[in-house]
Coordinates of C-alpha atoms and ligand atoms in Angstrom, one line a residue:
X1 CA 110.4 95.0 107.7
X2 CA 112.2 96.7 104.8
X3 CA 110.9 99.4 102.4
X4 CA 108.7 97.6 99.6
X5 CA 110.0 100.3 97.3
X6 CA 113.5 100.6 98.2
X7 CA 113.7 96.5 97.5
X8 CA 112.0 96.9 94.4
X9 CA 114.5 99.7 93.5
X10 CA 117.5 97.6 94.0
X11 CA 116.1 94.1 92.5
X12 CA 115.3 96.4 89.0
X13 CA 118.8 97.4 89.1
X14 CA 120.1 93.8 89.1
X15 CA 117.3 92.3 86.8
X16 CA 118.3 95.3 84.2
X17 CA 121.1 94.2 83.6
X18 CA 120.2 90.0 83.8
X19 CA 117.6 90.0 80.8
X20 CA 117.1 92.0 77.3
X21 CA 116.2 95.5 77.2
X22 CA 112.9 95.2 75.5
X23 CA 111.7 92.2 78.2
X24 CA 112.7 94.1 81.2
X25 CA 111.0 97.6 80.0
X26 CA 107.8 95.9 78.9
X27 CA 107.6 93.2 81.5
X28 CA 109.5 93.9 84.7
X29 CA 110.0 97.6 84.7
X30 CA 105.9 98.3 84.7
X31 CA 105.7 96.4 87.7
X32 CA 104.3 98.4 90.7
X33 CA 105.4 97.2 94.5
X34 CA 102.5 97.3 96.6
X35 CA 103.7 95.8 99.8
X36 CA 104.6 92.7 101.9
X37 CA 102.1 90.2 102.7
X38 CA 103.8 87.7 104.9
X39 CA 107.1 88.8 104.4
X40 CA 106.3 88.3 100.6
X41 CA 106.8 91.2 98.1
X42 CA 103.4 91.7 95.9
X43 CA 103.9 93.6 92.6
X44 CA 101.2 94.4 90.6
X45 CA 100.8 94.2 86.8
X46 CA 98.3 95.2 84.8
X47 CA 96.7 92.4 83.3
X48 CA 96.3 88.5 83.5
X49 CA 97.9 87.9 80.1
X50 CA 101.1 89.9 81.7
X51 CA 100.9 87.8 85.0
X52 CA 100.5 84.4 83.5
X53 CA 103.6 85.6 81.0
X54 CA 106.1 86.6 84.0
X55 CA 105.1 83.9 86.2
X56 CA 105.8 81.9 83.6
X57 CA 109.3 83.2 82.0
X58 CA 110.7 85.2 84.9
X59 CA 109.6 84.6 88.4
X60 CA 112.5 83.0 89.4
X61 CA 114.7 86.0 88.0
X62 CA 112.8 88.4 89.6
X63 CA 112.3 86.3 93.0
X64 CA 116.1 85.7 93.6
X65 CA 116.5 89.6 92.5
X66 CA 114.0 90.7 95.1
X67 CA 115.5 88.2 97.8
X68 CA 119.0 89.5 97.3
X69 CA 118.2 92.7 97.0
X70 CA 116.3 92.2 100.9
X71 CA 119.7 90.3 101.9
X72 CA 121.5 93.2 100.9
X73 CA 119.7 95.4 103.1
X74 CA 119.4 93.4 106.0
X75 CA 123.0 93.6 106.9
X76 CA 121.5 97.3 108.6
X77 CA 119.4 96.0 110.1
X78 CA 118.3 94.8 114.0
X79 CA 117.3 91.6 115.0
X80 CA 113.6 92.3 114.8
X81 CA 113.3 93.1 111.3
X82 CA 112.3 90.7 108.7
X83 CA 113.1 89.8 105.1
X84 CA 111.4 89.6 101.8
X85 CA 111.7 85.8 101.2
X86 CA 109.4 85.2 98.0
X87 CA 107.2 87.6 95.4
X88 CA 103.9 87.4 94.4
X89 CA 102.3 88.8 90.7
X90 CA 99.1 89.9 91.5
X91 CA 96.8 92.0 88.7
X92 CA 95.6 95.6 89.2
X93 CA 91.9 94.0 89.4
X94 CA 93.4 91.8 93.0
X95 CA 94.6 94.6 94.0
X96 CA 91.8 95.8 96.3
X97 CA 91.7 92.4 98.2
X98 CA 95.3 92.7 99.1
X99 CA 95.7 96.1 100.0
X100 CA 93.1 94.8 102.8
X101 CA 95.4 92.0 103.9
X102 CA 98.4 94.9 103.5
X103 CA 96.0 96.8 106.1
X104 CA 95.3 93.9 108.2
X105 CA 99.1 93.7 108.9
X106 CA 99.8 97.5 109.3
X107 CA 100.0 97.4 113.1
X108 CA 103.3 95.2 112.1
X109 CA 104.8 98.0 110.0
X110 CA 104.0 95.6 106.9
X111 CA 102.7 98.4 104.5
X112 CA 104.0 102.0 104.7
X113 CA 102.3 105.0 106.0
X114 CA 101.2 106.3 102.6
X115 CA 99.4 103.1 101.8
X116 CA 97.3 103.2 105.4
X117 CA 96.3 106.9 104.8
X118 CA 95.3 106.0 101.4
X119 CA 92.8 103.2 102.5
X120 CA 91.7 105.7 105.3
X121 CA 91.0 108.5 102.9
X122 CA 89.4 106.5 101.0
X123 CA 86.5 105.6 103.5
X124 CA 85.3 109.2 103.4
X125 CA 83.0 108.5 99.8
X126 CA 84.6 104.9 99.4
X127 CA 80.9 103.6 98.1
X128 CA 80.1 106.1 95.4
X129 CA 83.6 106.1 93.6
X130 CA 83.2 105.8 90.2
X131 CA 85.5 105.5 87.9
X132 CA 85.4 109.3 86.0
X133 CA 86.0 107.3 82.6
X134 CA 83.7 105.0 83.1
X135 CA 80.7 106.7 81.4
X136 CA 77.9 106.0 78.8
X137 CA 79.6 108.3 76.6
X138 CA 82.7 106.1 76.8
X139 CA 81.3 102.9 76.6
X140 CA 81.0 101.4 72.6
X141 CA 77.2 99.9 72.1
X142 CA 77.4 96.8 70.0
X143 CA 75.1 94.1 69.4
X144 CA 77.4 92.3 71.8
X145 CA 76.1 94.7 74.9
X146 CA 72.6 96.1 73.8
X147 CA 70.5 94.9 76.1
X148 CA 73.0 95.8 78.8
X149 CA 73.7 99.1 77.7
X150 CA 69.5 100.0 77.0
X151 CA 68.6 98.4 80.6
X152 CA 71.6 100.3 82.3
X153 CA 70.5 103.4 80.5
X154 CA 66.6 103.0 81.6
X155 CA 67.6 102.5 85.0
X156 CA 69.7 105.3 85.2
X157 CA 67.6 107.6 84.5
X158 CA 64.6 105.9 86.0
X159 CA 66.4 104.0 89.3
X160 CA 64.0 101.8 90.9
X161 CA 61.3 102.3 88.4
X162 CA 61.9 99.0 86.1
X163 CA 64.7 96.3 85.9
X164 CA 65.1 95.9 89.1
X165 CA 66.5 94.1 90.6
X166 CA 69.4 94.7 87.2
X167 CA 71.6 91.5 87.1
X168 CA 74.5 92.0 84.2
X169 CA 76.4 89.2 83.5
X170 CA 79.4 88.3 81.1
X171 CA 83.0 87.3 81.3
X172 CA 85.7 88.9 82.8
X173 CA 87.1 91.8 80.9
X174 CA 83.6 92.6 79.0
X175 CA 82.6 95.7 80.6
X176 CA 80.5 94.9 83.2
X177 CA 82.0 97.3 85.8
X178 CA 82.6 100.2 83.3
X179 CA 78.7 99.8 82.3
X180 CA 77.3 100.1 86.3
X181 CA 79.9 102.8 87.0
X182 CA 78.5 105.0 84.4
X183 CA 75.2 104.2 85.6
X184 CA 76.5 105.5 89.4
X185 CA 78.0 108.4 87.4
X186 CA 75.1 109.1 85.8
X187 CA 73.2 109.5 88.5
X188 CA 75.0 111.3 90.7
X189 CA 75.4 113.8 87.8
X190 CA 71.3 113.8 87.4
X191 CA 69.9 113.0 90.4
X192 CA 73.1 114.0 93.1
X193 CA 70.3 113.5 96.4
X194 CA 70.4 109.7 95.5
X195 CA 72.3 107.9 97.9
X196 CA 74.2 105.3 96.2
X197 CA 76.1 102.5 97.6
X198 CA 78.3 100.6 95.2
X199 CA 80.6 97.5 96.6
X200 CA 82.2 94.7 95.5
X201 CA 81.0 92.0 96.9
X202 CA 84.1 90.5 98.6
X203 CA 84.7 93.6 100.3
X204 CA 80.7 93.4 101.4
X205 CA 81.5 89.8 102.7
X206 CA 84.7 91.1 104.6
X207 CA 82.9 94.2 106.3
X208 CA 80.3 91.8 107.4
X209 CA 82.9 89.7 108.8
X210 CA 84.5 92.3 110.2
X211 CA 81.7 94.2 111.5
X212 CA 80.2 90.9 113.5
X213 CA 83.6 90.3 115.2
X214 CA 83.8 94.1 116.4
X215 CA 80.5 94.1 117.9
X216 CA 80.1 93.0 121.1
X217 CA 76.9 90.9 120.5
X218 CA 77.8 88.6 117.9
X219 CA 74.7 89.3 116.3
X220 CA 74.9 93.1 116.7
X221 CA 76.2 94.4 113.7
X222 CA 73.7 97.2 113.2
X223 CA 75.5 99.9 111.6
X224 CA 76.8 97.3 108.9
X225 CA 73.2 97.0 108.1
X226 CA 71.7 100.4 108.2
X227 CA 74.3 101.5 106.0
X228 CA 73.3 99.3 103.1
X229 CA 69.8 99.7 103.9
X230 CA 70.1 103.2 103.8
X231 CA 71.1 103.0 100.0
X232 CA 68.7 104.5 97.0
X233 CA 71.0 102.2 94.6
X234 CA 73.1 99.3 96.1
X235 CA 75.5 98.2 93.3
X236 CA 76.9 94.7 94.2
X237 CA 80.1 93.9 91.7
X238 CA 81.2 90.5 91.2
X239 CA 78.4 89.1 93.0
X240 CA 79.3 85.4 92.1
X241 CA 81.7 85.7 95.4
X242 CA 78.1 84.4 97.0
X243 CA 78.7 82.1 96.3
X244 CA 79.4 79.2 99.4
X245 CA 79.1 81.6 102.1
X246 CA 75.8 81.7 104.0
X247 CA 76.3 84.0 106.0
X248 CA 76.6 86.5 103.5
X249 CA 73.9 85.1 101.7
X250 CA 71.5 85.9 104.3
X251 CA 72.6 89.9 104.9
X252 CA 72.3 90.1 101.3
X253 CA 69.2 88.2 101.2
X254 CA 67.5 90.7 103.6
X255 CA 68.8 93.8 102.0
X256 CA 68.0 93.1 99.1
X257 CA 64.2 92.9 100.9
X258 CA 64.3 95.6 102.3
X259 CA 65.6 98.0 99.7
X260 CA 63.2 96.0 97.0
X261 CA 60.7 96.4 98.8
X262 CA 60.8 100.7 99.4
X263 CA 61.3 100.6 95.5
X264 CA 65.2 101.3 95.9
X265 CA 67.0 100.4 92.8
X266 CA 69.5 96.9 93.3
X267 CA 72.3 96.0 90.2
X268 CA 74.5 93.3 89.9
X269 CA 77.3 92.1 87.9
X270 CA 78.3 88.6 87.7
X271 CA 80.6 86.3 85.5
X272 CA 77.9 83.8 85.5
X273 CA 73.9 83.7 85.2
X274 CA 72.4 83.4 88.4
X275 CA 71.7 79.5 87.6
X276 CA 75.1 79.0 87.3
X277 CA 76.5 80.5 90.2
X278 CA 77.1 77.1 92.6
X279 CA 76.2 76.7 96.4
X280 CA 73.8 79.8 96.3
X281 CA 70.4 79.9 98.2
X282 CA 67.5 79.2 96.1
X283 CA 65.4 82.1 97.9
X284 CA 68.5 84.4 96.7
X285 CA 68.2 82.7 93.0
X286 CA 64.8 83.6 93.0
X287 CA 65.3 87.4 94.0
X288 CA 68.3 87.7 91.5
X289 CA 65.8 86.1 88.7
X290 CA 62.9 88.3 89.5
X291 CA 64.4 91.4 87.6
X292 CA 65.7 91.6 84.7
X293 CA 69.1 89.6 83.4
X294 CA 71.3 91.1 80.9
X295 CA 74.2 89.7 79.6
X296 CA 77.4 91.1 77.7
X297 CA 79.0 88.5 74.8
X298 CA 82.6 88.8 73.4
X299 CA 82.6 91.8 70.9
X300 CA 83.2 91.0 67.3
X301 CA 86.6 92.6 65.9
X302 CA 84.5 95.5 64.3
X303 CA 83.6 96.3 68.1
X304 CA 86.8 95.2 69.6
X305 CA 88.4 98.0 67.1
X306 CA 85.7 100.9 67.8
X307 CA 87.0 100.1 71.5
X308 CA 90.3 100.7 70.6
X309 CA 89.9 104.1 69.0
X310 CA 87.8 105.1 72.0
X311 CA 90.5 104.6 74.2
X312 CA 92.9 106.2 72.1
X313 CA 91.4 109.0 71.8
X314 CA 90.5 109.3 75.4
X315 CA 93.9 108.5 76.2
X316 CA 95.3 111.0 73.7
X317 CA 97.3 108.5 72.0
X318 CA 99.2 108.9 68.7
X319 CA 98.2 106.0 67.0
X320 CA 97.9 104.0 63.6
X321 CA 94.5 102.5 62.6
X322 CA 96.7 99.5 61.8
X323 CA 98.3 98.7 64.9
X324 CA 95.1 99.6 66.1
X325 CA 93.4 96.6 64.2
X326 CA 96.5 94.1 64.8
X327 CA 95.5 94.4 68.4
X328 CA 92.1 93.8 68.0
X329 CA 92.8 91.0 66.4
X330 CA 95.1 89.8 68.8
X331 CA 92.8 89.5 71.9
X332 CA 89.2 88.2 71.4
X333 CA 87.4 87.7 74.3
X334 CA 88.8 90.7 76.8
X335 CA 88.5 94.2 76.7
X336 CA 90.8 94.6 79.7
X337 CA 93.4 92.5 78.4
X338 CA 93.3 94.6 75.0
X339 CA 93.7 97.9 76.3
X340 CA 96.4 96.4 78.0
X341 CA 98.3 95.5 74.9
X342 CA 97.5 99.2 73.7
X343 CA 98.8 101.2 76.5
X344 CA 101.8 98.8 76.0
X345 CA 102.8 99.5 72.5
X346 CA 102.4 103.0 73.4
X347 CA 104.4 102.8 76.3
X348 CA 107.0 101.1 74.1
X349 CA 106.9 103.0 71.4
X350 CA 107.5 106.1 73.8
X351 CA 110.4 104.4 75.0
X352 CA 112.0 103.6 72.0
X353 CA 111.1 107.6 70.9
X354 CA 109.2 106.8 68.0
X355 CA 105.0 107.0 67.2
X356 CA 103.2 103.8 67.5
X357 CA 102.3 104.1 64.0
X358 CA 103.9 101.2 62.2
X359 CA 103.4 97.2 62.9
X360 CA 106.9 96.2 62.9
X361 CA 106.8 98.2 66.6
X362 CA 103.9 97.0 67.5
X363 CA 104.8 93.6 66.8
X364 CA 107.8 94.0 68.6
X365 CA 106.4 95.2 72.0
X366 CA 104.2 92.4 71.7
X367 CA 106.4 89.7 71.0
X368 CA 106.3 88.5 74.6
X369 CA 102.4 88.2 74.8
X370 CA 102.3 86.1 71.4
X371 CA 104.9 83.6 73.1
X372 CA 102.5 83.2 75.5
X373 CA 99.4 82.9 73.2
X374 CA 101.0 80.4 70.9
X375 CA 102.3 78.1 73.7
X376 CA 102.0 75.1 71.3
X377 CA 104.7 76.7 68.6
X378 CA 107.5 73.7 68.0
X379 CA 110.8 74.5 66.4
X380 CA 109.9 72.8 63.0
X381 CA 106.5 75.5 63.0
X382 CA 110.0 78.4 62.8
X383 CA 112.2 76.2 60.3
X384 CA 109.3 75.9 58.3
X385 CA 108.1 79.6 58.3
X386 CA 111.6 80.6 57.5
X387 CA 111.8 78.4 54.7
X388 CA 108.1 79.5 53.5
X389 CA 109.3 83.4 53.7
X390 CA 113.3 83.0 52.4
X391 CA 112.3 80.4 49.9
X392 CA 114.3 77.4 50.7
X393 CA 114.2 73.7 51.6
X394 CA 113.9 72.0 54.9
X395 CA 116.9 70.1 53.8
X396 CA 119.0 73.2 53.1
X397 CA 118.2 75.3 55.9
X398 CA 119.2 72.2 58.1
X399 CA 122.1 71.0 56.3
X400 CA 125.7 72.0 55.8
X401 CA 125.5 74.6 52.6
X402 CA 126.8 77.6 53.3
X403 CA 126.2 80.0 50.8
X404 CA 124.6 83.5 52.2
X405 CA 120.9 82.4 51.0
X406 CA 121.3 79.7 53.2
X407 CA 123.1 80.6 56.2
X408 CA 120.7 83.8 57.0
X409 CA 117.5 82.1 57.0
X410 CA 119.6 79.5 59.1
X411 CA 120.3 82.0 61.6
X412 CA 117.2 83.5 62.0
X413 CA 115.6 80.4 62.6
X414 CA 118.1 79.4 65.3
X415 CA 117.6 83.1 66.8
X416 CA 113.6 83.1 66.8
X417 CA 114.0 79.2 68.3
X418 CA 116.2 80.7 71.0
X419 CA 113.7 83.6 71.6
X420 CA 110.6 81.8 71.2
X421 CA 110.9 78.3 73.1
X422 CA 112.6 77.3 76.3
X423 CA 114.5 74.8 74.4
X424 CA 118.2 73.9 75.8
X425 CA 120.9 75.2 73.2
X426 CA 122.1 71.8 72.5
X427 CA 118.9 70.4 71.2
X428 CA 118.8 73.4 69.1
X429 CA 122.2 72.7 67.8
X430 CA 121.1 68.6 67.5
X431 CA 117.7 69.7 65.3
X432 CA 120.7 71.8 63.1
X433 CA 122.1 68.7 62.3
X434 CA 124.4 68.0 65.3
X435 CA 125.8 71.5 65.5
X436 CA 127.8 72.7 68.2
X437 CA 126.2 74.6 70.6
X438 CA 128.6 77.2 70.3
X439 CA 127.8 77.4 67.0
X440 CA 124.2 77.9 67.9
X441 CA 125.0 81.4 70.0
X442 CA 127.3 82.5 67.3
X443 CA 123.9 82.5 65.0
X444 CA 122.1 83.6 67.8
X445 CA 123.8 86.3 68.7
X446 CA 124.8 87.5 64.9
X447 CA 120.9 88.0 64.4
X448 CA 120.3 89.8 67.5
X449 CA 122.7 92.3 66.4
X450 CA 122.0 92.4 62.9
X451 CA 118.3 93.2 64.0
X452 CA 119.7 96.4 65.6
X453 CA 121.3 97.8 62.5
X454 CA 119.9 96.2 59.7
X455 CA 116.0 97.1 58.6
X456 CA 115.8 94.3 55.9
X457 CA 117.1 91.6 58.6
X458 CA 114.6 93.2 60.9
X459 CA 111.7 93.1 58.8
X460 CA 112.3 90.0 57.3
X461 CA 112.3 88.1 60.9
X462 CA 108.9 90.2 61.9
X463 CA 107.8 88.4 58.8
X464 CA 108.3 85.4 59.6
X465 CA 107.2 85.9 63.6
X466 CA 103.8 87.2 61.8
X467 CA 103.5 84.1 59.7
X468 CA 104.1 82.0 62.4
X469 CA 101.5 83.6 64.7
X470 CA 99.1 83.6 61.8
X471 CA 99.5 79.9 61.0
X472 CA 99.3 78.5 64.5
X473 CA 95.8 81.4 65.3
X474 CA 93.2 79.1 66.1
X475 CA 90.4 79.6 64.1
X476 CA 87.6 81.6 65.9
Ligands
ADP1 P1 84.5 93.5 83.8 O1 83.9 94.2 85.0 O2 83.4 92.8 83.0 O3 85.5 92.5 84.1 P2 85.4 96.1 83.0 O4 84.1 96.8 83.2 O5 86.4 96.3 84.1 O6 85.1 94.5 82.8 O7 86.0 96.4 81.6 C1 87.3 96.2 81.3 C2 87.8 97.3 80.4 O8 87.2 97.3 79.1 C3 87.5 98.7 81.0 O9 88.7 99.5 80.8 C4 86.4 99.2 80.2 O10 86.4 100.6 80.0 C5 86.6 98.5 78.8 N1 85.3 98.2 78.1 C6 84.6 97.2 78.2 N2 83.5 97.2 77.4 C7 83.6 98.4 76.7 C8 82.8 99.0 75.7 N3 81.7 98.5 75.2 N4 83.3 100.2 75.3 C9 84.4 100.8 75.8 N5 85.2 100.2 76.7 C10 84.8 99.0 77.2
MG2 MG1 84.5 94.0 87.0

């Protein structure tokens, strides 16, 4: 098998040059390869707002780039080796489940060295890693997360005294990770004799799994079980992954006794109550419901903007209180997905040399994710935002006048159709009163460039992107 990163090296050169500059630096280029899994390229992206966006507008660019760029190197290569034949857009947060399934086909040479001997460096501490950011200090106390944030704080300084077991839920994105790392950090920090053993629980259910095949008595797997009985705290992320597998159930089931029982402290996280999580014991329900349940709600924009500075500031980031409050409002009901848009407009606004201090920039590096947001924009919500900001009629903008107050709003609407919706040029040019479709790149392209030397063009179509976005928010 070919080098992941060599592939990846040569598909960027060809998708470069295949799609705009602004798509391909804030979309394609932040892609990391990871490996092959079944002679299938994974690339990781940060967030699920980015992978839903590039599976949906450019997988099949970036697929046939990644296959031809394998093609290209297999012409040096023996019999034996294999291709990339497909890609695969997984988020940084999947990323632990397949660098196992990368490690499960190491033998092969699927993964390179670097990747193995990180996995295997790993294993040293791999159960107390805590994210060093990931503290109290660090983590915004709203009336969305108090109860979470007063129970995590009592049983970090107190493990095993009260709540316990802890069980935090909330949805994805809310903070439930951050808010029991900074409980692990927290306590090694205090109280460094603790043992502490946090996991997520897929990679529990796989080490069980694993553990019971390599032992030669299929019930033997001992060690698998003193470890986690051997913790002072057992964190268990995601523990909704319960739910449907017994087996699991049953090791976590007896754990959980056992440490409960010596007074060791047990936390949870889930993205559901413990009533809601399906195909789960009813002995387990009971333990999970015995302690005490916290959950985290959306934060309201106030919260979702105090976020945003903290991360700024912890991230060093030049950055306007504006842009900062046009992201919060952006993304409602995920952290993750909003510091995601941050580090974006900083990343573009670093690329483009300037501070991310004004909202026409923002709006720009963003433009992608509101396409995706606003999946139910038609062309008539455009023609009739440009008429709303240029001042003109539906009937002018799609009829023949053409006078210069006319023809500009004209072409921007035919440019932000072209941009914004995956509609074939000829429609565009049948909506435009039966235009050519020649005539429909001309206007196109004209606005494109104008955008690039002209502020008032430039402004006046982030106007009317704005008011489109703003007419078609759903109300919260
Ligand atoms: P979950 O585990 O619930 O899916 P995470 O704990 O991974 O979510 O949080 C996602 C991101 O949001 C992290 O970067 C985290 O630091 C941040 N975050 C969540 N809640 C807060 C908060 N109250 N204050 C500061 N950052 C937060
Ligand atoms: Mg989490």
């Amino acid at each position: 098998m070919q080098n992941h990163n060599d592939i990846w090296a040569r598909a960027l050169e060809s998708l470069a040059s295949s799609m705009s500059q602004v798509s391909f630096d804030v979309w394609i280029k932040t892609l990391v390869p990871l490996g092959f899994v079944n002679k299938k390229l994974i690339l990781v992206t940060p967030s699920i707002s980015s992978q839903v966006l590039i599976n949906k507008s450019y997988i099949d660019a970036v697929r046939s780039a990644v296959t031809s760029a394998s093609a290209s190197f297999s012409a040096n290569l023996s019999d034996g080796d294999a291709d990339a034949d497909d890609v695969e857009i997984i988020t940084e947060t999947q990323k632990e489940e397949y660098l196992s399934k990368l490690n499960a086909e190491g033998g092969k040479g699927a993964v390179d060295g670097a990747i193995i001997a990180a996995a295997v460096d790993k294993k040293e501490d791999e159960y107390a890693q805590f994210v060093p950011k990931y503290t109290f200090d660090n983590f915004i106390v709203a009336e969305s997360n108090r109860l979470v944030a007063a129970a995590a704080s009592a049983v970090a300084k107190n493990p095993g005294s009260q709540y316990n077991p802890l069980f935090i839920y909330g949805g994805v994105g809310l903070g439930k990770t951050h808010i029991m790392h900074a409980i692990g950090n927290y306590i090694r920090e205090h109280n460094p004799a603790l043992k502490i053993i946090c996991v997520p629980t897929e990679k529990f259910t796989n080490e069980l799994i694993d553990s019971i095949r390599n032992s030669r008595d299929s019930r033997d797997n001992r060690e698998f079980r003193e470890k986690y009985r051997s913790a002072d705290v057992l964190m268990m992320d995601d523990i909704q992954f319960l739910s449907g597998k017994a087996g699991t159930q049953m090791e976590v089931f007896h754990t959980f006794n056992d440490l409960y029982q010596s007074g060791k402290q047990i936390i949870m996280t889930s993205d559901k109550p413990p009533k809601e999580i399906a195909q789960l014991e009813e002995r387990l329900r009971s333990r999970f419901l015995s302690g005490l349940i916290a959950d985290i709600q959306p934060p309201d924009l106030e919260t979702r903007v105090a976020i945003l500075k903290r991360k700024a500031l912890q991230e060093k980031y030049d950055i306007d209180p504006v842009v900062i409050n046009f992201i919060a409002e952006k993304v409602t009901g995920n952290i993750r997905e909003m510091e995601g848009l941050l580090s974006r407009v900083v990343f573009y606004s670093t690329l483009v040399g300037k501070c991310a201090n004004n909202l026409a920039l923002a709006n720009e590096a963003l433009k992608d994710y509101a396409d995706v947001k606003n999946e139910s924009i038609t062309a008539y919500d455009v023609i009739d935002a440009c008429c709303n900001c240029c001042n003109i009629t539906k009937n002018e903008i799609l009829g023949k006048k053409k006078t210069k107050d006319i023809v500009e709003p004209r072409q921007i609407a035919i440019y932000l159709i072209t941009e914004m919706l995956p509609l074939p040029l000829i429609s565009i040019g049948q909506l435009f009163g039966g235009r050519d479709h020649t005539t429909i790149i001309h206007a196109r392209d004209k606005i494109s460039q104008k955008i690039k030397t002209d502020p008032k063009i430039k402004a006046k179509v982030i106007d009317i992107q704005t008011y489109i976005s703003d007419v078609k928010r759903p109300v919260s």
